Every structure is written in structure tokens, then in C-alpha cells.
Coordinates of C-alpha atoms and ligand atoms in Angstrom, one line a residue:
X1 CA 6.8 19.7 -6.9
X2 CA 7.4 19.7 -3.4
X3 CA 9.3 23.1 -2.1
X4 CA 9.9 21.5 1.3
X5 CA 12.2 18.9 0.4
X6 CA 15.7 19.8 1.1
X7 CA 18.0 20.7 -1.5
X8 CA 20.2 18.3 -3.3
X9 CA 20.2 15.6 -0.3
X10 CA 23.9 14.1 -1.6
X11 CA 26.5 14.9 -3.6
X12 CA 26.1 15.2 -7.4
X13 CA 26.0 12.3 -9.4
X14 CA 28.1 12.6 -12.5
X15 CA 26.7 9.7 -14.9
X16 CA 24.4 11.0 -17.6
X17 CA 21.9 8.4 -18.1
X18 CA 19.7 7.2 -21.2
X19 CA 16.5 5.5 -21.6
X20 CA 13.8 4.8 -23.3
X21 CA 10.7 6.2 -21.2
X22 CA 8.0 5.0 -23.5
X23 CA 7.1 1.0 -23.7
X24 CA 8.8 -1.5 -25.6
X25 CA 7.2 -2.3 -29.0
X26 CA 5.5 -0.4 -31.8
X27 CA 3.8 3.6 -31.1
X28 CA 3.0 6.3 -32.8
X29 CA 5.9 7.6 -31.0
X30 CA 8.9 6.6 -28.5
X31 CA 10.9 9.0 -26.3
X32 CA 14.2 8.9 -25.6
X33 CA 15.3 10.5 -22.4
X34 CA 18.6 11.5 -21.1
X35 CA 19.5 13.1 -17.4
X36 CA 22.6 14.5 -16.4
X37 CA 25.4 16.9 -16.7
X38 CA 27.0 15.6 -20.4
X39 CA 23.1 16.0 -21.7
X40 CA 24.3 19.6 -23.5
X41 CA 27.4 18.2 -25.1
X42 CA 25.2 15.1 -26.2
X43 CA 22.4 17.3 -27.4
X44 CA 25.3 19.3 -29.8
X45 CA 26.2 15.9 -31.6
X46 CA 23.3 14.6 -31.7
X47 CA 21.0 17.4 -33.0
X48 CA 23.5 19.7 -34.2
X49 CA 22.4 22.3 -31.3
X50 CA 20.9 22.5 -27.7
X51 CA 17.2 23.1 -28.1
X52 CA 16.3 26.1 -26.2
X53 CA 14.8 25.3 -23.3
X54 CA 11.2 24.1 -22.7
X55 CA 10.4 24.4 -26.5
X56 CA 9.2 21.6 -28.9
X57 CA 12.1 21.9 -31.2
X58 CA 11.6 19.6 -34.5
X59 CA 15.5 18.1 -35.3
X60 CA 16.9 15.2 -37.0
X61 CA 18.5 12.9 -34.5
X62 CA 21.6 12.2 -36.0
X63 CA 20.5 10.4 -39.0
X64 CA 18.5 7.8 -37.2
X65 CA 15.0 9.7 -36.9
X66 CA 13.5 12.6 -36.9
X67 CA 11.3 14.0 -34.7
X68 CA 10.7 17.2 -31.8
X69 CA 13.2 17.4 -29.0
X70 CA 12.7 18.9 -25.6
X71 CA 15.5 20.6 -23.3
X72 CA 14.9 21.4 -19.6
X73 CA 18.2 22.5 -18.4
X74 CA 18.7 22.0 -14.3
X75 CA 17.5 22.2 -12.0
X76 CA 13.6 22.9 -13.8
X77 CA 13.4 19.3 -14.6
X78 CA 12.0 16.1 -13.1
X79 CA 15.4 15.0 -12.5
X80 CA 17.0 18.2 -10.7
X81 CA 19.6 17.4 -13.8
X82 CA 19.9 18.4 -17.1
X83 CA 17.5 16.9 -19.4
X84 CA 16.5 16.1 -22.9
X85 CA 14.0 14.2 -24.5
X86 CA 13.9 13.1 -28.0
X87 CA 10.1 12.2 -29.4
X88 CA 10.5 10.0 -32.3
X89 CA 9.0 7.1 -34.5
X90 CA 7.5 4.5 -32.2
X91 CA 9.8 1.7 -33.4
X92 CA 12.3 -0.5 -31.4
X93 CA 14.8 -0.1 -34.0
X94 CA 15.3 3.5 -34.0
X95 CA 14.9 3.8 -29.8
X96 CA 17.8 1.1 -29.8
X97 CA 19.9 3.3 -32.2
X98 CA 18.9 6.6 -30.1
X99 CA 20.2 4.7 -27.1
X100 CA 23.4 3.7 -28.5
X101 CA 24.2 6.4 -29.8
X102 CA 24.3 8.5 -26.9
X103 CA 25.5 5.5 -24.4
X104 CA 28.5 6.1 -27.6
X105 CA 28.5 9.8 -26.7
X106 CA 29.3 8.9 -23.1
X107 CA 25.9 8.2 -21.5
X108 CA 25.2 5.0 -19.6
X109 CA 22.3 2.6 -19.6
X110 CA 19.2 4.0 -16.8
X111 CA 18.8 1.5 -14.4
X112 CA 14.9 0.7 -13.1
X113 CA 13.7 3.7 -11.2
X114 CA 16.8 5.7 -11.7
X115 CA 15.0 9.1 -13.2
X116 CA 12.6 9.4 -10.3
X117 CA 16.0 8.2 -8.0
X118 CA 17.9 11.2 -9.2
X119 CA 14.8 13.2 -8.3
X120 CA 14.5 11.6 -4.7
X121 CA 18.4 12.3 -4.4
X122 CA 18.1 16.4 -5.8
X123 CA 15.3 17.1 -3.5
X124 CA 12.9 17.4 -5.9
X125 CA 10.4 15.0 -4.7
X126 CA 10.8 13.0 -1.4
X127 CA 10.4 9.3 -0.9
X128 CA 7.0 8.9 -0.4
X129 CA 6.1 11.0 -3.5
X130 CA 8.7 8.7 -5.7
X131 CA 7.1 5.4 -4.4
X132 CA 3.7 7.1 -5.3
X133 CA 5.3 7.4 -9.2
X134 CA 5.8 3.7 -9.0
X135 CA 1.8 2.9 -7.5
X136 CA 0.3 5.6 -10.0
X137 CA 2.0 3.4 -13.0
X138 CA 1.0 0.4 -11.5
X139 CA -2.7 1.2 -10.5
X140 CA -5.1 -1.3 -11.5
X141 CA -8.0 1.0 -10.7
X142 CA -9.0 4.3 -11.0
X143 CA -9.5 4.5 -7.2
X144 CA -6.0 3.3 -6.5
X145 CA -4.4 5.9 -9.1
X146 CA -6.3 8.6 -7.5
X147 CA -5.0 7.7 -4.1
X148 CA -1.5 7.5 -5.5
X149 CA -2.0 10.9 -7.5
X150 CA -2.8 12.1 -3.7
X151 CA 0.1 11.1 -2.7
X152 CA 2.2 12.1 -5.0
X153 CA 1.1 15.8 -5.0
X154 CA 2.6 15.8 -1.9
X155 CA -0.8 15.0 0.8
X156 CA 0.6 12.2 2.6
X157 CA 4.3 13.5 2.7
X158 CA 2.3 16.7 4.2
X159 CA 0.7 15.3 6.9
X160 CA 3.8 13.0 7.7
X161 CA 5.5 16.4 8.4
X162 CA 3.1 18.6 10.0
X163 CA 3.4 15.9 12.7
X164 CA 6.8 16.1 12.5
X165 CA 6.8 19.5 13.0
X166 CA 4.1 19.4 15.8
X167 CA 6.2 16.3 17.1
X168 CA 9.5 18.5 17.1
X169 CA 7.7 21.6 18.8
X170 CA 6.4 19.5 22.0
X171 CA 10.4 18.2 22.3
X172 CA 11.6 21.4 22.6
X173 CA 9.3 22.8 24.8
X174 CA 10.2 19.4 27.0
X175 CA 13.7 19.6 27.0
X176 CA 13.3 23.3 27.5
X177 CA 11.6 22.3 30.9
X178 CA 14.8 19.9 31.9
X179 CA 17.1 22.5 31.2
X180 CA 15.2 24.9 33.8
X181 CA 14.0 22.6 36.0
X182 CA 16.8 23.2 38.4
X183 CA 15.0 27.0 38.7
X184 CA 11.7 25.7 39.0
X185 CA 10.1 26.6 36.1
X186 CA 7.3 25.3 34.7
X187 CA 8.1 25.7 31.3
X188 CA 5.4 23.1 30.5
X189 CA 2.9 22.0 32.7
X190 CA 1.7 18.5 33.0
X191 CA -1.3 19.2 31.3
X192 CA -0.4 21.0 28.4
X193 CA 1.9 18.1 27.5
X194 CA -0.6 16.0 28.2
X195 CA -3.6 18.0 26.0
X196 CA -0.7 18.0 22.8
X197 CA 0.3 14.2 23.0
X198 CA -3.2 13.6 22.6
X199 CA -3.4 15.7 20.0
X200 CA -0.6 14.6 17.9
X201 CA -1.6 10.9 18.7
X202 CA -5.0 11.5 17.4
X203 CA -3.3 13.3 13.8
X204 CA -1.4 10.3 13.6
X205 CA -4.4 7.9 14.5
X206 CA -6.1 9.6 11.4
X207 CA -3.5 9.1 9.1
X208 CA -2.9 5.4 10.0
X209 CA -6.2 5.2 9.0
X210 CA -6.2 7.1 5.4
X211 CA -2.8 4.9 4.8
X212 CA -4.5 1.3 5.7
X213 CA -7.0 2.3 3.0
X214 CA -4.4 3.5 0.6
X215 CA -2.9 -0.1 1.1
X216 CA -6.1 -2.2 0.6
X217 CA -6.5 -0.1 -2.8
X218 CA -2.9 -0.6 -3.9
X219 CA -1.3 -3.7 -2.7
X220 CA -4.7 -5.1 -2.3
X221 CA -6.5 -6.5 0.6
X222 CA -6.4 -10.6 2.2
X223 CA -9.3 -12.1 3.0
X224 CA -9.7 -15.3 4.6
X225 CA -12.4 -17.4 3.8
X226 CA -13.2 -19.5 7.2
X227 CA -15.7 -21.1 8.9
X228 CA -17.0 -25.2 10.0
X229 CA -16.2 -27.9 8.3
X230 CA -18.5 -28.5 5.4
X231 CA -20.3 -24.7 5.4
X232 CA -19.2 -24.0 1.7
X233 CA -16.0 -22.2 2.1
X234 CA -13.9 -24.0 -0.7
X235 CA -17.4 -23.7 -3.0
X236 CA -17.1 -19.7 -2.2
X237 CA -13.5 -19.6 -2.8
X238 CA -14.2 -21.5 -6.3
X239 CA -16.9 -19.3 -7.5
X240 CA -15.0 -16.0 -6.5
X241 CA -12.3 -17.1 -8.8
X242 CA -14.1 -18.2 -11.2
X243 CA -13.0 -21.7 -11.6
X244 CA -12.3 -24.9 -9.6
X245 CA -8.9 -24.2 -7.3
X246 CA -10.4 -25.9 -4.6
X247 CA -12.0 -29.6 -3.8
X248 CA -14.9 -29.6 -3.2
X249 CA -17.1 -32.8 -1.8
X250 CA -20.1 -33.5 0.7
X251 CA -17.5 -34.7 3.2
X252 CA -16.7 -32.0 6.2
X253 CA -12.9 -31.9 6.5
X254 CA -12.3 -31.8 2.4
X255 CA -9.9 -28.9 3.0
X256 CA -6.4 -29.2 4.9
X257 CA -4.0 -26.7 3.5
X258 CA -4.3 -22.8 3.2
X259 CA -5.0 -22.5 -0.3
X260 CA -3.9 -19.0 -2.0
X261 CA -5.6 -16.9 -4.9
X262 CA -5.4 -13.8 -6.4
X263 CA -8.3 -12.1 -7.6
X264 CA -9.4 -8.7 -9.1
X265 CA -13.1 -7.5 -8.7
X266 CA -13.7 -4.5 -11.3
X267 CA -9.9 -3.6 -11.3
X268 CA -9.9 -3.9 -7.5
X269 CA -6.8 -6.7 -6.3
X270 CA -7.7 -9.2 -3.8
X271 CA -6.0 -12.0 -2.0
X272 CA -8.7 -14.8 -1.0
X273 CA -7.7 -17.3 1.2
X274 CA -9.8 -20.8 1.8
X275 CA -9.2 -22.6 5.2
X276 CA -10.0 -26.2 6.5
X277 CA -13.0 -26.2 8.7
X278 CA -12.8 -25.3 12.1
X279 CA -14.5 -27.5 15.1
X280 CA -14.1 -27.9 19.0
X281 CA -12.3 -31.2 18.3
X282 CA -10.2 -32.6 15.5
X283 CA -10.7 -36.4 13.9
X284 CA -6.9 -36.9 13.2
X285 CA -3.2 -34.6 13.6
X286 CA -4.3 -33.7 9.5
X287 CA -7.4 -31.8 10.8
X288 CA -5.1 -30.6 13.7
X289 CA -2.6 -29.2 11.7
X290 CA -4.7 -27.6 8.8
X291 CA -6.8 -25.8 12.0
X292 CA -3.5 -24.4 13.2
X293 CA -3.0 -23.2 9.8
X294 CA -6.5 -21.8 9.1
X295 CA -5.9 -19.7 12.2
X296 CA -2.2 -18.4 11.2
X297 CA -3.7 -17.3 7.9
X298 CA -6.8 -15.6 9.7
X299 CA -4.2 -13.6 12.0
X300 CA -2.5 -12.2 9.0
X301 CA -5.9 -11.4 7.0
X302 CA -7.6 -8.0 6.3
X303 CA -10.8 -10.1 6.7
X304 CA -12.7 -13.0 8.1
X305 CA -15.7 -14.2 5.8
X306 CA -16.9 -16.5 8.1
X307 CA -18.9 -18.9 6.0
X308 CA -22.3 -20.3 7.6
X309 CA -24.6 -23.2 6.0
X310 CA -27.7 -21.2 6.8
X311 CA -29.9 -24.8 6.0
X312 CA -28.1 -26.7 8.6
X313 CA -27.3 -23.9 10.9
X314 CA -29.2 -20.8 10.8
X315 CA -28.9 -19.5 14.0
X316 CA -25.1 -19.1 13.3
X317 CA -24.3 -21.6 16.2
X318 CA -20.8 -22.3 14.5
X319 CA -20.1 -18.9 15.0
X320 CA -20.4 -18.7 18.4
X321 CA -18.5 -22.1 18.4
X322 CA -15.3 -20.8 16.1
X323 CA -15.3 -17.3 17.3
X324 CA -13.0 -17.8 20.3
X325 CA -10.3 -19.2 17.6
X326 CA -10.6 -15.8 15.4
X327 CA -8.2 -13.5 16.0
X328 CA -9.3 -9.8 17.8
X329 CA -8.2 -7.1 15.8
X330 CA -9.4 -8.7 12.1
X331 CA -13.1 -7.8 10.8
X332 CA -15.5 -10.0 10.5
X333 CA -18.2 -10.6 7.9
X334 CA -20.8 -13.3 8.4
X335 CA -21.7 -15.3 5.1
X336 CA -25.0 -16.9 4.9
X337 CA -24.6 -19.6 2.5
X338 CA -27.0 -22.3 0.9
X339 CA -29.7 -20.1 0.6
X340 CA -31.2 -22.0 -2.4
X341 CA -31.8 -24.7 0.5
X342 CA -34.0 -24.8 2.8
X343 CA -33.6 -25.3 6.3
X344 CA -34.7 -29.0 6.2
X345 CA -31.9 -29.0 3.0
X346 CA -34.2 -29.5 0.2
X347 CA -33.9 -26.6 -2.4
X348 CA -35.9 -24.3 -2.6
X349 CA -37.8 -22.3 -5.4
X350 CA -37.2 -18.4 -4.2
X351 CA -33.9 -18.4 -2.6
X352 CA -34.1 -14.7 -1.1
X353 CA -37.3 -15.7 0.7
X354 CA -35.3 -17.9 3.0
X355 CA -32.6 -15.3 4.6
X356 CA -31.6 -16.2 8.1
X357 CA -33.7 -15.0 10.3
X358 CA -32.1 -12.5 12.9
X359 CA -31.1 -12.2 16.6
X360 CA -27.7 -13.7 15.8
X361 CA -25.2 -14.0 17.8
X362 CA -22.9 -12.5 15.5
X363 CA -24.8 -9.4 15.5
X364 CA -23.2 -6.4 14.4
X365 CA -21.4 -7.7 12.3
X366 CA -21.9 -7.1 8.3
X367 CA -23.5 -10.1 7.1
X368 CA -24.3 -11.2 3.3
X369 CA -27.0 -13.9 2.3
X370 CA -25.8 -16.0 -0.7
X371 CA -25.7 -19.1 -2.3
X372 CA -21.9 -20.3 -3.7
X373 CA -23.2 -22.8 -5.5
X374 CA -25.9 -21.4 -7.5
X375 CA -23.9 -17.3 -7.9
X376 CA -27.2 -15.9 -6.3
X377 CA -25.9 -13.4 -3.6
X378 CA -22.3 -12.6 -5.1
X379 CA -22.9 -9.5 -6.2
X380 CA -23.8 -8.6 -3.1
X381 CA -20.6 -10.3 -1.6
X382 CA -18.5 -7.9 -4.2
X383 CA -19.9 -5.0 -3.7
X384 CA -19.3 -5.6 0.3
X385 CA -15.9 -6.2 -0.2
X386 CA -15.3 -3.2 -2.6
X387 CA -16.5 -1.0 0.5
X388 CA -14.8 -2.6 2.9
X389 CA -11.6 -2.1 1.2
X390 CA -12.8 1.7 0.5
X391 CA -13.1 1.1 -2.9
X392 CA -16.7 1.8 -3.4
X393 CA -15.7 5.4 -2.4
X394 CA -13.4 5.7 -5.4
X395 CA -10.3 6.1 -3.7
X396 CA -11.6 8.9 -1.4
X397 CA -9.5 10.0 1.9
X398 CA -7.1 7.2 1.0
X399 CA -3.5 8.1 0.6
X400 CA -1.2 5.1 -1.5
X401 CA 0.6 3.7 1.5
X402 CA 2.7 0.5 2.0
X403 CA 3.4 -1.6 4.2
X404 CA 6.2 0.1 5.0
X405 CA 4.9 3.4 5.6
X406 CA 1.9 1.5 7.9
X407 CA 5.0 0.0 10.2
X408 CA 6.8 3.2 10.5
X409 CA 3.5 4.9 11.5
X410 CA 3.2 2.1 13.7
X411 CA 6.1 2.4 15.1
X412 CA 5.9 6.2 15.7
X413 CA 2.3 5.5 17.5
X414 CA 4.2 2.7 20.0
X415 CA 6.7 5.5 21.1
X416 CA 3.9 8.1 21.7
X417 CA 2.0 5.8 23.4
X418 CA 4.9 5.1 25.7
X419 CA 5.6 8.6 26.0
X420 CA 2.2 8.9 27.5
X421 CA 2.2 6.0 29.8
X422 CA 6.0 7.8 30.9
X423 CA 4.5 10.9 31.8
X424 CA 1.2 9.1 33.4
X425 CA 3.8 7.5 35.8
X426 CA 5.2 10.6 36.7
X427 CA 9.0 9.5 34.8
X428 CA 11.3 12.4 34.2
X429 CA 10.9 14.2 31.1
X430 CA 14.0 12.8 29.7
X431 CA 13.4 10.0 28.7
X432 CA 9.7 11.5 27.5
X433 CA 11.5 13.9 25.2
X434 CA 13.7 10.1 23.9
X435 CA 10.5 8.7 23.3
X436 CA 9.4 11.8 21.2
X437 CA 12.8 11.8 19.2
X438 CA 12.0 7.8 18.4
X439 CA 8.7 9.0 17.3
X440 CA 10.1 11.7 14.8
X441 CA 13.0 9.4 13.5
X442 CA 9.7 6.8 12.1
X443 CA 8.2 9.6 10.9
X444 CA 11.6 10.6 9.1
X445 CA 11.6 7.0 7.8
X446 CA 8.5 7.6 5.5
X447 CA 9.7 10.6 3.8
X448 CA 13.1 9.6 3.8
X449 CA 15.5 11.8 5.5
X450 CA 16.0 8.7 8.0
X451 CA 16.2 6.2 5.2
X452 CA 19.3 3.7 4.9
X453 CA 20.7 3.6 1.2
X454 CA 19.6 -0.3 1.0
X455 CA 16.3 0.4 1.6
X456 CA 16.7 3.5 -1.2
X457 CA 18.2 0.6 -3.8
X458 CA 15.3 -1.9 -2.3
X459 CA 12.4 1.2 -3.6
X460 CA 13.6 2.0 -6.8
X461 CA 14.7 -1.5 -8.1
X462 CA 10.3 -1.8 -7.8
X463 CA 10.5 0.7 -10.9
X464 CA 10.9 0.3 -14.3
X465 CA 13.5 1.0 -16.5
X466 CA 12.7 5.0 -17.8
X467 CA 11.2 6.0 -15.0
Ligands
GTP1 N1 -27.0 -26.4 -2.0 C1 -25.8 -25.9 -1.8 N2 -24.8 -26.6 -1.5 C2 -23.6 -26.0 -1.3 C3 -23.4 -24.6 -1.4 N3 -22.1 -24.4 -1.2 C4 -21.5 -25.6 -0.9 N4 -22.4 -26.6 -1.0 C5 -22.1 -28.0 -0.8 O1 -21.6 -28.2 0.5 C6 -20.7 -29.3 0.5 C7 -19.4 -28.8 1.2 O2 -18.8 -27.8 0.3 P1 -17.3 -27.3 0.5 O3 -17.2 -26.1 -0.4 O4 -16.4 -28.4 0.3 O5 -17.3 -26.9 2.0 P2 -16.1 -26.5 2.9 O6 -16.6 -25.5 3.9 O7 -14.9 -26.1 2.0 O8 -15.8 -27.8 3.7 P3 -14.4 -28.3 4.3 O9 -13.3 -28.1 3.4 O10 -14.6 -29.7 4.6 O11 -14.2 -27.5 5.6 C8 -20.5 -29.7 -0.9 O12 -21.3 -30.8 -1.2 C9 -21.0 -28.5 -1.7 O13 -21.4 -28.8 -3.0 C10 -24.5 -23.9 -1.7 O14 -24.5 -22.6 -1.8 N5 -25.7 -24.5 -1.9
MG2 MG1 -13.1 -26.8 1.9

């Protein structure tokens, strides 16, 4: 799958495992699968013969079933280890029997994730292709599956290393220039090294991006619903999931605490997040607090919808009010809502005649006209979100990233950034070429040739057991 990955990355494992890699319950049929080096002698018992390799074979399976069994001896198999699957009946029963029978023939119980483990640990897949498993069998959408399906055929592990490569290149060439500075030689000029940082910083400054999309698809994006007291935010958060989570009343200040839901629109997952209403100056320490708290979630969020009672306030005044509390870096989009009021609050009869009228001060921003009381406008609110998150686009240009992956990218983008500032300030190249070995062992991180075995156990525990 992946002819970069080193060969067998630690020594070999013994165990021969056993699982069942189809579903609990009834099917038309169930596999049994087995890894590792006692698979032949298993096979002999339990099938009377090993298969030859690679070929449907129909056998009896020791009594307990009958069915076709499928031999891939090592290292041509997804493990890197012997392997043999057994497709039988779809009952529970006969998988249990299956199982115990070859745990009696001196297999062990599979624990979760311990197939694609073995493959991590042979070098047949790396770790950002056996996470990607795991996010292809969990996708709740066809965009996040074909991001994961990306990364599994090897894109993001791909682009991961061609910066590490280019990352690699530009060290030797700078300690090259330490070892002959003492004989003046310019082995790199200033602006060469300059010209590539840039260009590495902009490689990784594109893949940052692909993986914050992959992220929104898969572990799904937070949006924080915020905005002054008494625009509709709890009303928006209520019709979004579909039923009452929130209070809701004519009095501003209803909401205090950050209140949490998880949604899905068309298979996409979402995090919605309503806030207590923010104004210049709180009534009592409740307000106080639940403002605090409104901003700590907006910090954290993937996006603002700042909620506007376009009746009372359609020249988005509490915008400009509230926007010094949002936080920088987050997006913003502006909500219009109450637009089956009009402005002097009595309702009116064609809603989508009475959208805000323009020169805004939060101009630029994406904005979306609706009323949360009435549903009118929610569609459009949807579909926004779907393309905000990329998944209008069907998955395209995203890779399945996690959070992890973003914070080693991350991290790798603070040391080239330093390594830039270094070298603007004239520092010796040194501790420039330290800075660019930092930035390769984050990169290292991802794909997991710098990865600590807890981390390893923390991944593949995610999995299920088969897999
Ligand atoms: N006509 C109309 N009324 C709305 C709409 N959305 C909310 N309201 C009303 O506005 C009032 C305040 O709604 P909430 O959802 O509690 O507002 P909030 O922003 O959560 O308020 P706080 O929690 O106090 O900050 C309630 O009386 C709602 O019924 C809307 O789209 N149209
Ligand atoms: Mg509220």
C-alpha cells in the first residue's frame, strides 16, 4: 500500500490473533480472521490443509461450518503476517465456535485495532494511513469517507513527507555551510535559504489547510451560537436540533450556562453551542459569569453565528457593540433573525420582503436572513454551514486529519517560523538548522516514525475489535 514505509518498524510479534472481522449479529456471512506466524499450523487442523494462497478455497471448518477460506501468506497481506480468513454462515454461534477453536489451537483473542496495528508495526501502512482505516469506518458521510479514502491511499502521509524531505534537504545544505564556514564558503547564501523556507512554509501552510477541512468533515465542526441578550440565540439553537434544549422566554438574560448539542445535518456532524447574551454591562455576577463563559466557548469554536433581532436592531448595532468580546482568529457569520417581524415588531405577511437592509457594519462577513421561530431561512442557514465546513464540496481537497495531526502541523509551522525570524536577525545557522530538525521531528510525529508507544496504544484502542 504504501512502498515508502520502512520495513518491519519492530521486532516480530509472535501471538497469532483471531477475530471476527464482520459485525456482531445475523449475515448472510461472517469472517473469521486470523494473523500471525501459527496461522499455517491452525489452517492444517482446522481445514485439513493450507489453502493455496490468494484462492477462494471452499472447506469445512472443522465441523462447525462450512464455507470458502482465503490464505495470504506474509508478507502479501494487510497484516505483513500470515493470514487466513474463513467466510462462513452469518451466525454468532458458529463465529464463537470458529474463535474458540483456534484461540484452542493456540491463537489469542484480537484486541481493538490490532490487525491494522500489526500493519502500522510491519511497515505496511504508516500511522496516518491506519488512523484513516478507523475515520473511513466511522464516516458519517460520503464526503468524510472520501477524505479518509484520501488519506488512506497514502495523499496526506505524501505530502507530510515530501516536506520532510524538502525540510531535510535545506538542513543539510545549512549545516553544510557551518562545517565550511571557517573557509568562507558560501555554501548557501542568505537568500536561497531564505527563498526555500518560504517555500516549505507555504507547502505546509497548504496542507494545514486541506487538514482543518478534513477535521471539520470527520470530527465535525463547533459552532457557537452568540450574540445580545434576547436576539433569539437559544430559539436558533432549539430549532437546529429539532426540539426544546434550551429556555426560551421574552426576558433578555434567559440563558446563563454554555449549553452543548450535537447535531448532524445530511450526515454532516456538528457541535452547536448556545451562549447567554452579551452586553457592555452585566445586571448581576450570574450575567457576569455566563458572559465569561459565552466568550471561553467562542475562543474554542470553529464559528461565531452571531445572532441579530433584525426588528429591533437592523442596523446590526449589537454587533458593533459585542464584536470587541469575539475572539480574532474564529469566523464569523451574521444571523438575521425575526424576519417574520417587522421592524416596529409586528409580524409580518412576506417575511423575505423585510431583509436587513445593507451597509452593515459587519460587512464582509457571510450573513443569512432567517426567522428561528417560524423555520423560514434554515435551509439557508444549513446549507452555509455545510460550505463552510467544506462539505458542500463533497469532501474535495480535504485530507481526514485530527486534531492531532493539526497540532503537530502546528507545531512544525512555529519552528519554521522561528527559523525565519533566526535568520532575519542575522543568528548563526546553528541553531537555524535546530529549529529545522524540531520542524522535521512534528512532521515525524504524524506519520509515526517519532511516535511514543502510548500514543500507538492511545490510536488503536479508537478501533474496533477485527480491524
Ligand atoms: N417573532 C420572532 N420571535 C423570536 C424569534 N426568535 C426568537 N424569538 C423570541 O425572542 C425572545 C427571546 O428568544 P430567546 O431564544 O430566548 O433569545 P436569546 O438570544 O436566547 O436570549 P438570552 O438567552 O436572554 O440571551 C423569545 O420571546 C422568543 O420567542 C423569531 O425568529 N421571530
Ligand atoms: Mg438564550
Amino acid at each position: 500500500m504504501n512502498a515508502g514505509a520502512p520495513a518491519r518498524r519492530r521486532g516480530a510479534l509472535p501471538e497469532t490473533i483471531v477475530a471476527a472481522a464482520t459485525p456482531p449479529g445475523r449475515g448472510g456471512i461472517a469472517i473469521v480472521r486470523l494473523s500471525g506466524p501459527a496461522v499455517p499450523a491452525i489452517a492444517e487442523v482446522l481445514l485439513g490443509a493450507t489453502p493455496s494462497p490468494r484462492r477462494a478455497t471452499r472447506a469445512s471448518f472443522a465441523k462447525l461450518d462450512d464455507g470458502i477460506a482465503l490464505y495470504f501468506p506474509e508478507p502479501h497481506s494487510y497484516t505483513g503476517e500470515h493470514v487466513l480468513e474463513l467466510h462462513g454462515h452469518g451466525g454468532p454461534v458458529i463465529v464463537e465456535a470458529l474463535i474458540a477453536r483456534a484461540v484452542s489451537l493456540g491463537a489469542r483473542r484480537a484486541h481493538a485495532g490490532e490487525f491494522t496495528q500489526r500493519a502500522y508495526l510491519n511497515g505496511k501502512i504508516d500511522l496516518v494511513q491506519a488512523e484513516a482505516v478507523a475515520d473511513l469506518i466511522d464516516a458519517a458521510s460520503q464526503s468524510a469517507a472520501t477524505a479518509a479514502l484520501r488519506s488512506l491511499q497514502g495523499e496526506f502521509s505524501q505530502r507530510v513527507r515530501s516536506l520532510g524531505d524538502a525540510l531535510a534537504a535545506l538542513r543539510v545544505q545549512v549545516e553544510a555551510a557551518i562545517d565550511f564556514s571557517d573557509e568562507d564558503l558560501e555554501a548557501l547564501p542568505e537568500a536561497a535559504l531564505r527563498t526555500q523556507l518560504e517555500a516549505i512554509a507555504q507547502q505546509l501552510t497548504s496542507l494545514q489547510a486541506a487538514g482543518v477541512q478534513g477535521r471539520l468533515l470527520t470530527e465535525g465542526m463547533t459552532v457557537v451560537i452568540a450574540g445580545a441578550p434576547n436576539a433569539g440565540k437559544s430559539t436558533l439553537l432549539n430549532r437546529l436540533v429539532g426540539h426544546e434544549a434550551a429556555i426560551v422566554t421574552p426576558l433578555p438574560g434567559t440563558t446563563r450556562d454554555v449549553l452543548r448539542e450535537r447535531i448532524q445535518i445530511d450526515g454532516m456532524p456538528l457541535q452547536v453551542l448556545d451562549t447567554a447574551g452579551l452586553r457592555a454591562q452585566a445586571g448581576d455576577e450570574i450575567e457576569a459569569e455566563g458572559m465569561r463563559r459565552a466568550e471561553t466557548a467562542m475562543a474554542q469554536a470553529d464559528r461565531i453565528l452571531f445572532v441579530i433581532d433584525a426588528a429591533a436592531d437592523p442596523q446590526a448595532r449589537s454587533y458593533e457593540a459585542g464584536a470587541t468580546r469575539l475572539p480574532a482568529q474564529v469566523p464569523v457569520t451574521l444571523v438575521f433573525n425575526k424576519i417574520d417581524l417587522r421592524a416596529d415588531g409586528a409580524p409580518v405577511a412576506a417575511p423575505s420582503a423585510n431583509l436587513p437592509a445593507l451597509g452593515l457594519p459587519g460587512i464582509g462577513l457571510p450573513s443569512v436572513a432567517l426567522s428561528a421561530r417560524t423555520g423560514e431561512g434554515m435551509d439557508r442557514l444549513r446549507e452555509h454551514l455545510k460550505s463552510a465546513a467544506g462539505f458542500a464540496q463533497g469532501g474535495e481537497g480535504a485530507i481526514s486529519a485530527r486534531a492531532r495531526h493539526l497540532e503537530a502541523l502546528a507545531r512544525c509551522a512555529n519552528h519554521l517560523a522561528t527559523a525565519r525570524a533566526l535568520l532575519e536577525d542575522r543568528n548563526g545557522r546553528e541553531i537555524i538548522a535546530e529549529e529545522l530538525r524540531r520542524a522535521s521531528v512534528s512532521l515525524g510525529e504524524i506519520i509515526g516514525t517519532e511516535s511514543p508507544d502510548e500514543l500507538l496504544g492511545r490510536i488503536f484502542a479508537s478501533f474496533c475489535i477485527g480491524k
